[in-house]
Amino acid sequence: MRRVEVDGNPVEVANGATILDAARVAGSWVPTLCFDERQAPFGACRVCLVGVEGSPKPLPACTTPCRDGMVIDTREASARRVARAVLELVLSELPEPPAPHTELARVADGLQVGEPRWPGVTHRVETDFRHPYLALRHELCISCGRCVRACDEVQGAFALTATGRGFGANVAAGLDAGFADSTCVSCGACADTCPTDAITEILLLNGLPSSERGAT
Amino acid sequence: MTIDRFDHTVSTTCGYCGVGCRLEAHARLGRIASISPALDGPANEGHTCLKGRFAHQFTRSRDRLTSPLIREGGRLRLASWEEAQHRIVSEFGRIKDSHGPDAIAGLASSRGTNEECYAMARLMRAAVGTNNIDNCSRVCHSPTSFALRKSFGLSGATGSFTDIDDAEVAILLGVNPTQGHPVVGARIKQAALRGCKLITIDPRRIELADYGVLHLAPRPGTNAAVVLGLCHVVRRDGLLDEPFIHERTEGYEALEELLDEYDPDVVEGITGIPAEDLEQAARIYGEARTGSILWGLGVTEHKYGSEVVQLLCNLAMMTGKVGRPGSALLPLRGQNNVQGSSDMGALPDTYTAYRPVSDEETARSFEAAWGVRLSRQKGYKIPEMFDAAIAGKLKAMYIFGEDVAQTDPDVAHVAEALESLEFLVCQEIFENETTKFADVVLPASAFLEKDGTFTNAERRFQRVEAAIDPPGAAKPDFEIITTVSRMLGHEMGWESPWDALDEIARLTPAYAGVSKERLGRRGLQWPVRADGTDSPTLYDTVFDRPGGRGSFAALPYKVPGDAPDHEFPLVLVTGRVLQHYNAGTMTRRTHNIELVDRDWLEIHPIDAARLWISDGDKVSIRSRVGQTELHVRLTERIEPGHVFTSFHFPEARTNLLVGQSADVNTSCPEYKVVAVDVRPMAEQPAFTPVLTTVG
């Protein structure tokens, strides 16, 4: 067991548990975007940064294992400042604000990040509605990698790939030929984990019968 | 996914396969808007497949049955519930008076809840007065149930799906989990990627074979020889767990004598599996510290299916691989409640928890609870019901949730039986092949519209709760069955399925601690003691047989009921695909139809070339009992000499081809070995001369 303190609350967690695990035990909210408990921690999005006593800089809660005696401050000022900036940059790339039910919207809410300060260029709207159930809306992708890992680590279909770099980073089904021409087994684990609705259920999106849909 | 966009969300259990995924069903405006997996589902751990997640639109399909129908002047017409129920009561009364209660039979459904199956069994036993009650596990896993009871004592998996995560080796015999049980399939694939050694044994090279260390492709119908061969090598090479055999089992000596005959060369002659592959497989399994065995209908749906399950139990006992984490025998049950429907005593020979109808003490306890005298005579199994109907001994049937005219073997025989009946009641969500013969059709409910419990392939009772109401005048099956019983003069005295569950727990020691509250979100694995302690692993110290010892079975290989010959040179194997479910009643009414729109006949390119068949061609398939037509797909996943098709589309009528050969112990049909002749369809002639009629 490891004994740590989260926001003043002492908690005990199993060996190998992360700061995020401890924060959840303590009841402290730590925002996450690339984390999904069904997948191995990834540590890509940087919104789960927290302050740890003695650490010169903020640490990602989802990938940092607890050490005995750790004193954790989930609302430490510099950690929160970085997390907010990261989130603001993510939001600035989207052509529209995230839908209220999405995890991204809730994290933005929790971190009190509103309209980003940087207007500039946003992702081009690029949708693929060819699959009977799964809609791809590339413009909403924030490259958290959750869909790719759900496909690999949960289903084992290996149908999704992270593509592009920097601003052009996105996700592709198969060799960008769409779900139907990939190894996709239509399990929907990608739509289930997506924090932005970049991959979502078509039936929730518009209810259009498939005959009226097409690739754009 | 949050519930913002939905009116309400209900946690329930999936009604497709036997994995038992826990689902969150989100409803809006009285319809299912979306389904997501429950993160705390013990069997699915936050995952589900395209059937559980997406294939729910059938619940509001336009052709749902929304009113009772009764036959009048040869046609089914709309009727009120009162009219339909009165017709049932008067016809059952008439037939019972003139021919006795055993002229009536009922079928419970492995698609229904435990409480519905229990109520159906009580309806037949107490309200009608016959043990003529069976359920569709007869045609899938009845051999598993029979064999596990013989070898170990209880009719269920010895462990849980988590044993797959802990296994060093997993043997998959006659099961294709990535298609038939996708969430377990995904679990097995992840285990293999982490280093679990998979040995797949199947006439087809299934997807998981690509992730395994060894694939063995036996000739269909030769599973017994494969398992005997594995046991032979385990014994020959000193891989036995002798203390286990000595302390916990009986009957090993007789098996030893038999095993001498099955050296790998002999087995190669029978099965076609190279001797060195068989030896390697036996060593990988025998040398591992933990190993689990999974099987499906590729084992059971054979003439000697139940014996092969007993042989698998031998293999596990010889190596001490049972009753420990990572070492389990896991039959992958087909339907959502194929375990529960039999557990509930919807069988012609047993009450709940497989206690014989001839057992005086058990029968008395039910007589005391139900206040009626109960028959001690076994009833008819499903195939016997059809034979009895044709022979004129069975006059009426009440079929709940099973399309026998589509899914049972030898369709022509089934149709003749249904036509011979004087009175047939079908309780269904859609009209189907069987309702065409019905005199009364009762509109029932889908799993998203009912309350109760299902029991999954891990023996886990799990709660089912309604997310939406049934459409129109359709009613939950539980209400329909209890109302019919009341009108027949037997009041069951339950207000809800939960009252029935309490009665089941009260009358069944093995389920004593089961209650709605205790089941909670994670369910309970039977046996459940009165204090609520459940049993994720069976047989960790003793087997559930007299004396507490596991029983070895010395059963030799015997030839299957059908074999290829000069006239029917190919062997047809049937099975499922991922996108559809059994008769396709539900999945064909969803967008899954866009993913797969027909049954294909898979054939090896060598056979195709010999028969002048190209990919996509339409062919005629003829067996000893029937003929149908399918489009072909060429694939090297199947061995030359074998063909494969799924059975999801009624128009393909695959079961016209299947004869009446069945498991010797349980009458489970031999769906997996059918000798057939495949021919290209005659091309349309370019010009057809018009003939003048003579005379």
Coordinates of N, CA and C in Angstrom, one line a residue, chain B residues 469-653:
Chain B
D469 N -41.5 0.6 -23.2 CA -42.7 -0.3 -23.1 C -42.8 -1.1 -24.4
P470 N -43.5 -2.3 -24.3 CA -43.7 -3.0 -25.5 C -44.7 -2.1 -26.4
P471 N -44.6 -2.3 -27.7 CA -45.4 -1.5 -28.6 C -46.8 -1.9 -28.7
G472 N -47.7 -1.0 -28.9 CA -49.2 -1.4 -29.1 C -49.7 -2.2 -27.9
A473 N -50.4 -3.2 -28.2 CA -51.0 -4.1 -27.2 C -50.1 -5.2 -26.8
A474 N -48.9 -5.2 -27.3 CA -47.9 -6.3 -26.9 C -47.7 -6.2 -25.4
K475 N -47.4 -7.4 -24.8 CA -47.2 -7.4 -23.3 C -46.0 -8.1 -22.9
P476 N -45.4 -7.9 -21.7 CA -44.3 -8.7 -21.3 C -44.7 -10.2 -21.2
D477 N -43.8 -11.0 -21.6 CA -44.1 -12.5 -21.6 C -44.5 -13.0 -20.3
F478 N -43.9 -12.5 -19.2 CA -44.2 -12.9 -17.9 C -45.7 -12.7 -17.6
E479 N -46.2 -11.5 -18.0 CA -47.6 -11.2 -17.7 C -48.5 -12.1 -18.6
I480 N -48.1 -12.4 -19.8 CA -48.9 -13.2 -20.7 C -49.1 -14.6 -20.1
I481 N -47.9 -15.2 -19.7 CA -47.9 -16.6 -19.2 C -48.7 -16.7 -17.9
T482 N -48.5 -15.8 -17.0 CA -49.2 -15.9 -15.7 C -50.7 -15.7 -15.9
T483 N -51.1 -14.8 -16.9 CA -52.5 -14.6 -17.1 C -53.2 -15.9 -17.7
V484 N -52.5 -16.5 -18.7 CA -53.0 -17.7 -19.2 C -53.2 -18.8 -18.2
S485 N -52.2 -18.9 -17.3 CA -52.3 -19.8 -16.2 C -53.5 -19.6 -15.3
R486 N -53.7 -18.3 -15.0 CA -54.8 -17.9 -14.1 C -56.1 -18.4 -14.8
M487 N -56.2 -18.1 -16.1 CA -57.5 -18.5 -16.8 C -57.7 -20.0 -16.9
L488 N -56.5 -20.7 -16.9 CA -56.6 -22.2 -16.9 C -56.9 -22.7 -15.5
G489 N -57.1 -21.8 -14.5 CA -57.4 -22.2 -13.2 C -56.3 -22.4 -12.2
H490 N -55.1 -22.0 -12.6 CA -53.9 -22.1 -11.7 C -53.4 -20.7 -11.5
E491 N -53.6 -20.2 -10.3 CA -53.2 -18.8 -10.0 C -51.7 -18.9 -9.4
M492 N -50.8 -18.3 -10.1 CA -49.4 -18.4 -9.7 C -49.1 -17.5 -8.5
G493 N -49.9 -16.5 -8.3 CA -49.8 -15.6 -7.1 C -48.6 -14.7 -7.1
W494 N -48.1 -14.3 -8.3 CA -47.0 -13.3 -8.3 C -47.5 -12.0 -8.9
E495 N -47.0 -10.9 -8.3 CA -47.3 -9.6 -8.9 C -46.2 -9.2 -9.9
S496 N -45.0 -9.6 -9.7 CA -43.9 -9.2 -10.7 C -43.0 -10.4 -10.8
P497 N -42.1 -10.3 -11.8 CA -41.1 -11.3 -12.0 C -40.2 -11.5 -10.7
W498 N -40.1 -10.4 -9.9 CA -39.2 -10.5 -8.7 C -39.9 -11.5 -7.7
D499 N -41.2 -11.6 -7.7 CA -41.9 -12.5 -6.8 C -41.5 -13.9 -7.2
A500 N -41.5 -14.1 -8.6 CA -41.2 -15.5 -9.1 C -39.8 -15.8 -8.7
L501 N -38.9 -14.8 -8.8 CA -37.5 -15.1 -8.5 C -37.3 -15.5 -7.0
D502 N -38.1 -14.9 -6.2 CA -38.1 -15.2 -4.7 C -38.6 -16.7 -4.6
E503 N -39.6 -17.1 -5.3 CA -40.1 -18.5 -5.2 C -39.0 -19.4 -5.7
I504 N -38.4 -19.1 -6.8 CA -37.3 -20.0 -7.4 C -36.2 -20.2 -6.3
A505 N -35.8 -19.1 -5.6 CA -34.8 -19.1 -4.6 C -35.3 -20.0 -3.4
R506 N -36.5 -19.8 -3.1 CA -37.1 -20.6 -1.9 C -37.1 -22.1 -2.2
L507 N -37.4 -22.5 -3.4 CA -37.6 -23.9 -3.7 C -36.4 -24.6 -4.3
T508 N -35.3 -23.8 -4.4 CA -34.1 -24.4 -5.1 C -32.9 -24.1 -4.2
P509 N -32.4 -25.1 -3.5 CA -31.2 -24.8 -2.6 C -30.0 -24.2 -3.3
A510 N -29.8 -24.6 -4.6 CA -28.6 -24.1 -5.3 C -28.7 -22.6 -5.6
Y511 N -30.0 -22.0 -5.5 CA -30.1 -20.6 -5.8 C -30.7 -19.9 -4.5
A512 N -30.5 -20.5 -3.4 CA -31.1 -20.0 -2.2 C -30.9 -18.5 -1.9
G513 N -29.7 -18.0 -2.1 CA -29.4 -16.6 -1.7 C -29.7 -15.6 -2.8
V514 N -30.4 -16.0 -3.9 CA -30.6 -15.1 -5.0 C -31.8 -14.2 -4.7
S515 N -31.6 -12.9 -4.8 CA -32.8 -12.0 -4.7 C -32.4 -10.7 -5.6
K516 N -33.5 -10.0 -5.9 CA -33.3 -8.8 -6.7 C -32.2 -7.9 -6.1
E517 N -32.3 -7.6 -4.8 CA -31.4 -6.7 -4.2 C -30.0 -7.2 -4.2
R518 N -29.8 -8.5 -3.9 CA -28.5 -9.0 -3.8 C -27.8 -9.0 -5.2
L519 N -28.6 -9.2 -6.2 CA -28.0 -9.3 -7.6 C -27.4 -7.9 -7.9
G520 N -28.0 -6.8 -7.5 CA -27.4 -5.5 -7.7 C -26.9 -5.3 -9.1
R521 N -25.8 -4.7 -9.3 CA -25.3 -4.4 -10.7 C -24.4 -5.5 -11.2
R522 N -23.9 -6.4 -10.3 CA -22.8 -7.3 -10.7 C -23.3 -8.7 -10.8
G523 N -24.5 -9.0 -10.3 CA -25.1 -10.4 -10.4 C -24.4 -11.3 -9.4
L524 N -24.9 -12.6 -9.5 CA -24.3 -13.6 -8.6 C -24.2 -14.9 -9.4
Q525 N -23.1 -15.6 -9.2 CA -22.8 -16.9 -9.9 C -23.3 -18.1 -9.1
W526 N -24.2 -18.9 -9.6 CA -24.7 -20.0 -8.8 C -23.6 -21.1 -8.7
P527 N -23.7 -22.0 -7.7 CA -24.6 -22.0 -6.5 C -24.5 -20.7 -5.6
V528 N -25.6 -20.2 -5.2 CA -25.6 -19.1 -4.3 C -26.1 -19.5 -2.9
R529 N -25.3 -19.5 -1.9 CA -25.8 -19.9 -0.6 C -26.8 -18.9 0.0
A530 N -27.5 -19.4 1.0 CA -28.6 -18.6 1.6 C -28.1 -17.2 2.1
D531 N -26.8 -17.2 2.5 CA -26.3 -15.9 3.0 C -25.8 -15.0 1.8
G532 N -26.0 -15.5 0.6 CA -25.6 -14.6 -0.6 C -24.2 -14.8 -1.2
T533 N -23.5 -15.8 -0.6 CA -22.1 -16.1 -1.1 C -22.3 -16.8 -2.4
D534 N -21.6 -16.3 -3.5 CA -21.7 -17.0 -4.8 C -20.5 -17.8 -5.1
S535 N -20.4 -18.3 -6.3 CA -19.4 -19.3 -6.7 C -18.7 -19.0 -8.0
P536 N -17.8 -18.1 -8.1 CA -17.1 -17.8 -9.4 C -16.3 -19.1 -9.9
T537 N -15.8 -19.9 -9.0 CA -15.0 -21.1 -9.4 C -15.7 -22.3 -8.7
L538 N -16.0 -23.3 -9.6 CA -16.5 -24.6 -9.0 C -15.4 -25.6 -8.8
Y539 N -15.6 -26.5 -8.0 CA -14.8 -27.7 -7.8 C -13.3 -27.4 -7.3
D540 N -13.1 -26.3 -6.6 CA -11.8 -26.1 -6.1 C -11.3 -27.1 -5.1
T541 N -12.3 -27.7 -4.4 CA -11.8 -28.8 -3.5 C -12.5 -30.2 -3.8
V542 N -13.8 -30.1 -4.1 CA -14.5 -31.4 -4.4 C -15.4 -31.2 -5.6
F543 N -15.7 -32.3 -6.3 CA -16.7 -32.3 -7.4 C -18.0 -32.5 -6.8
D544 N -19.0 -32.1 -7.5 CA -20.4 -32.1 -7.0 C -21.1 -33.5 -7.3
R545 N -20.4 -34.5 -7.1 CA -20.9 -35.9 -7.4 C -20.9 -36.7 -6.1
P546 N -21.7 -37.8 -6.1 CA -21.7 -38.6 -4.9 C -20.2 -39.0 -4.6
G547 N -19.7 -38.8 -3.4 CA -18.3 -39.1 -3.1 C -17.4 -38.0 -3.4
G548 N -17.9 -37.0 -4.1 CA -17.0 -35.8 -4.4 C -16.0 -36.0 -5.4
R549 N -16.0 -37.1 -6.2 CA -14.9 -37.3 -7.2 C -15.4 -37.0 -8.6
G550 N -14.5 -36.5 -9.4 CA -14.8 -36.3 -10.8 C -14.8 -37.7 -11.5
S551 N -15.6 -37.8 -12.6 CA -15.7 -39.2 -13.2 C -15.1 -39.2 -14.6
F552 N -14.1 -40.0 -14.8 CA -13.6 -40.2 -16.1 C -14.6 -41.1 -17.0
A553 N -14.6 -40.8 -18.2 CA -15.5 -41.5 -19.1 C -14.7 -42.2 -20.2
A554 N -14.7 -43.5 -20.3 CA -14.0 -44.2 -21.3 C -14.9 -44.4 -22.5
L555 N -14.9 -43.4 -23.4 CA -15.8 -43.4 -24.6 C -15.0 -43.4 -25.8
P556 N -15.1 -44.4 -26.7 CA -14.3 -44.4 -27.9 C -14.9 -43.5 -29.0
Y557 N -14.0 -43.2 -30.0 CA -14.5 -42.4 -31.1 C -15.5 -43.3 -32.0
K558 N -16.6 -42.7 -32.4 CA -17.5 -43.4 -33.3 C -17.8 -42.5 -34.5
V559 N -18.1 -43.1 -35.6 CA -18.3 -42.3 -36.8 C -19.5 -41.4 -36.7
P560 N -19.5 -40.2 -37.3 CA -20.7 -39.4 -37.2 C -21.9 -39.9 -38.0
G561 N -23.0 -39.3 -37.8 CA -24.3 -39.8 -38.4 C -24.4 -39.6 -39.9
D562 N -23.6 -38.7 -40.4 CA -23.6 -38.5 -41.8 C -22.1 -38.5 -42.3
A563 N -21.9 -39.0 -43.5 CA -20.6 -39.0 -44.1 C -20.6 -38.7 -45.6
P564 N -19.6 -38.1 -46.1 CA -19.6 -37.8 -47.6 C -19.5 -39.2 -48.3
D565 N -20.1 -39.2 -49.5 CA -19.9 -40.4 -50.3 C -19.9 -40.0 -51.8
H566 N -20.1 -40.9 -52.7 CA -20.0 -40.6 -54.1 C -21.1 -39.5 -54.5
E567 N -22.3 -39.7 -54.0 CA -23.4 -38.8 -54.4 C -23.3 -37.4 -53.7
F568 N -22.9 -37.4 -52.4 CA -22.8 -36.2 -51.6 C -21.4 -36.0 -51.1
P569 N -20.5 -35.5 -52.0 CA -19.0 -35.6 -51.7 C -18.5 -34.6 -50.7
L570 N -19.3 -33.5 -50.4 CA -18.7 -32.5 -49.6 C -19.4 -32.5 -48.2
V571 N -18.7 -32.0 -47.2 CA -19.4 -31.9 -45.8 C -19.7 -30.4 -45.5
L572 N -21.0 -30.2 -45.2 CA -21.4 -28.9 -44.9 C -21.4 -28.7 -43.4
V573 N -20.8 -27.5 -43.0 CA -20.8 -27.1 -41.6 C -21.6 -25.8 -41.5
T574 N -22.4 -25.6 -40.5 CA -23.1 -24.4 -40.4 C -22.7 -23.6 -39.2
G575 N -22.9 -22.3 -39.2 CA -22.4 -21.5 -38.1 C -22.9 -20.0 -38.2
R576 N -22.4 -19.2 -37.3 CA -22.9 -17.8 -37.3 C -21.9 -16.8 -37.8
V577 N -22.3 -15.6 -38.2 CA -21.4 -14.5 -38.4 C -21.6 -13.4 -37.4
L578 N -20.6 -12.6 -37.3 CA -20.7 -11.5 -36.3 C -21.9 -10.6 -36.4
Q579 N -22.3 -10.3 -37.6 CA -23.2 -9.2 -37.8 C -24.7 -9.6 -37.5
H580 N -24.9 -10.9 -37.5 CA -26.3 -11.4 -37.3 C -26.4 -12.4 -36.2
Y581 N -27.7 -12.6 -35.8 CA -27.9 -13.4 -34.7 C -28.9 -14.5 -35.0
N582 N -28.5 -15.8 -35.0 CA -29.3 -16.9 -35.2 C -30.3 -16.7 -36.4
A583 N -31.6 -16.8 -36.2 CA -32.5 -16.8 -37.3 C -32.6 -15.3 -37.8
G584 N -31.9 -14.4 -37.3 CA -31.8 -13.0 -37.8 C -33.1 -12.2 -37.6
T585 N -34.0 -12.8 -36.8 CA -35.3 -12.1 -36.5 C -35.1 -10.7 -36.1
M586 N -34.1 -10.4 -35.2 CA -33.8 -9.1 -34.7 C -32.8 -8.4 -35.6
T587 N -31.7 -9.0 -35.9 CA -30.6 -8.2 -36.6 C -31.0 -7.9 -38.0
R588 N -31.8 -8.7 -38.7 CA -32.2 -8.4 -40.0 C -33.1 -7.2 -40.1
R589 N -33.7 -6.8 -39.0 CA -34.5 -5.6 -38.9 C -33.7 -4.4 -38.4
T590 N -32.4 -4.4 -38.5 CA -31.6 -3.3 -38.1 C -30.6 -2.9 -39.3
H591 N -29.8 -1.9 -39.1 CA -28.9 -1.5 -40.1 C -27.8 -2.6 -40.3
N592 N -27.7 -3.6 -39.4 CA -26.8 -4.7 -39.6 C -26.9 -5.3 -41.0
I593 N -28.1 -5.2 -41.5 CA -28.4 -5.7 -42.9 C -27.5 -5.1 -43.9
E594 N -27.1 -3.8 -43.7 CA -26.2 -3.1 -44.6 C -24.8 -3.7 -44.6
L595 N -24.5 -4.3 -43.4 CA -23.1 -4.8 -43.3 C -23.0 -6.2 -43.9
V596 N -24.1 -7.0 -43.7 CA -24.1 -8.4 -44.3 C -25.5 -8.6 -44.7
D597 N -25.8 -8.8 -46.0 CA -27.2 -8.9 -46.5 C -27.6 -10.3 -46.9
R598 N -26.8 -11.3 -46.7 CA -27.2 -12.6 -47.2 C -26.3 -13.7 -46.5
D599 N -26.7 -14.9 -46.5 CA -25.9 -16.0 -46.2 C -25.0 -16.4 -47.4
W600 N -23.7 -16.7 -47.1 CA -22.8 -17.1 -48.2 C -22.4 -18.5 -48.0
L601 N -22.2 -19.2 -49.0 CA -21.6 -20.6 -48.9 C -20.1 -20.4 -49.1
E602 N -19.3 -20.8 -48.1 CA -17.9 -20.7 -48.2 C -17.3 -22.0 -48.8
I603 N -16.5 -21.9 -49.8 CA -15.9 -23.1 -50.4 C -14.4 -22.9 -50.7
H604 N -13.6 -23.9 -50.7 CA -12.2 -23.8 -50.9 C -12.0 -23.6 -52.5
P605 N -11.0 -22.8 -52.9 CA -10.8 -22.6 -54.3 C -10.6 -23.9 -55.1
I606 N -10.0 -24.9 -54.4 CA -9.7 -26.1 -55.2 C -11.0 -26.8 -55.5
D607 N -11.9 -26.9 -54.5 CA -13.3 -27.5 -54.8 C -14.0 -26.6 -55.9
A608 N -13.9 -25.3 -55.7 CA -14.6 -24.4 -56.6 C -14.1 -24.6 -58.1
A609 N -12.8 -24.7 -58.2 CA -12.3 -24.9 -59.6 C -12.8 -26.2 -60.2
R610 N -12.8 -27.3 -59.3 CA -13.2 -28.6 -59.8 C -14.7 -28.5 -60.2
L611 N -15.5 -27.7 -59.5 CA -16.9 -27.7 -59.8 C -17.3 -26.6 -60.8
W612 N -16.3 -25.9 -61.3 CA -16.5 -24.8 -62.3 C -17.3 -23.7 -61.6
I613 N -16.9 -23.3 -60.4 CA -17.7 -22.3 -59.7 C -16.7 -21.1 -59.4
S614 N -17.2 -19.9 -59.7 CA -16.4 -18.7 -59.4 C -17.0 -18.0 -58.2
D615 N -16.2 -17.1 -57.6 CA -16.6 -16.3 -56.5 C -17.8 -15.5 -56.8
G616 N -18.9 -15.6 -56.0 CA -20.1 -14.8 -56.3 C -21.2 -15.6 -57.0
D617 N -20.8 -16.7 -57.6 CA -21.8 -17.5 -58.3 C -22.9 -18.0 -57.4
K618 N -24.1 -18.3 -58.0 CA -25.1 -18.9 -57.3 C -25.0 -20.4 -57.5
V619 N -25.2 -21.2 -56.4 CA -25.0 -22.6 -56.5 C -26.2 -23.3 -55.9
S620 N -26.4 -24.5 -56.3 CA -27.5 -25.4 -55.7 C -26.8 -26.3 -54.7
I621 N -27.3 -26.5 -53.5 CA -26.8 -27.4 -52.5 C -27.8 -28.4 -52.2
R622 N -27.5 -29.7 -52.3 CA -28.4 -30.7 -52.1 C -27.9 -31.7 -51.0
S623 N -28.7 -32.0 -50.1 CA -28.3 -33.1 -49.1 C -29.3 -34.2 -49.3
R624 N -29.2 -35.2 -48.3 CA -30.0 -36.4 -48.4 C -31.5 -36.0 -48.2
V625 N -31.7 -34.9 -47.5 CA -33.1 -34.6 -47.1 C -33.7 -33.3 -47.8
G626 N -32.8 -32.5 -48.4 CA -33.4 -31.2 -48.9 C -32.4 -30.5 -49.9
Q627 N -32.9 -29.4 -50.4 CA -32.1 -28.7 -51.4 C -32.3 -27.2 -51.2
T628 N -31.3 -26.4 -51.3 CA -31.5 -24.9 -51.3 C -30.4 -24.3 -52.2
E629 N -30.5 -22.9 -52.3 CA -29.5 -22.2 -53.2 C -28.8 -21.1 -52.4
L630 N -27.6 -20.9 -52.7 CA -26.8 -19.8 -52.0 C -25.8 -19.3 -53.0
H631 N -25.3 -18.1 -52.7 CA -24.1 -17.5 -53.4 C -22.8 -18.0 -52.7
V632 N -21.8 -18.2 -53.5 CA -20.6 -18.7 -52.9 C -19.5 -17.6 -52.8
R633 N -18.7 -17.9 -51.8 CA -17.5 -17.1 -51.6 C -16.3 -18.0 -51.4
L634 N -15.3 -17.7 -52.2 CA -14.1 -18.6 -52.2 C -13.2 -18.2 -51.0
T635 N -12.7 -19.2 -50.2 CA -11.8 -18.8 -49.1 C -11.0 -20.0 -48.8
E636 N -9.7 -19.7 -48.4 CA -8.8 -20.8 -48.0 C -8.9 -21.0 -46.5
R637 N -9.8 -20.3 -45.8 CA -10.0 -20.6 -44.4 C -10.6 -21.9 -44.1
I638 N -11.3 -22.5 -45.2 CA -11.9 -23.8 -45.1 C -11.1 -24.8 -45.8
E639 N -11.1 -26.0 -45.3 CA -10.3 -27.1 -45.9 C -11.0 -27.6 -47.2
P640 N -10.3 -28.0 -48.2 CA -10.9 -28.7 -49.3 C -11.8 -29.8 -48.8
G641 N -12.9 -30.0 -49.5 CA -13.8 -31.1 -49.0 C -14.9 -30.6 -48.1
H642 N -14.7 -29.4 -47.5 CA -15.8 -28.9 -46.6 C -16.3 -27.6 -47.2
V643 N -17.6 -27.3 -46.9 CA -18.2 -26.1 -47.2 C -18.9 -25.5 -45.9
F644 N -19.1 -24.2 -45.9 CA -19.6 -23.6 -44.7 C -20.7 -22.6 -45.1
T645 N -21.7 -22.5 -44.3 CA -22.7 -21.4 -44.4 C -23.2 -21.0 -43.1
S646 N -23.6 -19.7 -43.0 CA -24.4 -19.2 -41.9 C -25.9 -19.5 -42.1
F647 N -26.7 -19.2 -41.1 CA -28.1 -19.6 -41.2 C -29.0 -18.5 -40.8
H648 N -28.6 -17.2 -41.1 CA -29.3 -16.1 -40.6 C -30.5 -15.6 -41.4
F649 N -30.6 -16.1 -42.6 CA -31.7 -15.5 -43.6 C -32.7 -16.6 -43.9
P650 N -33.9 -16.4 -43.6 CA -34.9 -17.4 -43.8 C -35.0 -17.9 -45.2
E651 N -34.7 -17.0 -46.2 CA -34.8 -17.4 -47.6 C -33.8 -18.5 -48.0
A652 N -32.7 -18.5 -47.2 CA -31.7 -19.6 -47.5 C -32.1 -20.9 -47.0
R653 N -32.9 -21.0 -45.9 CA -33.5 -22.2 -45.4 C -32.5 -23.3 -45.3

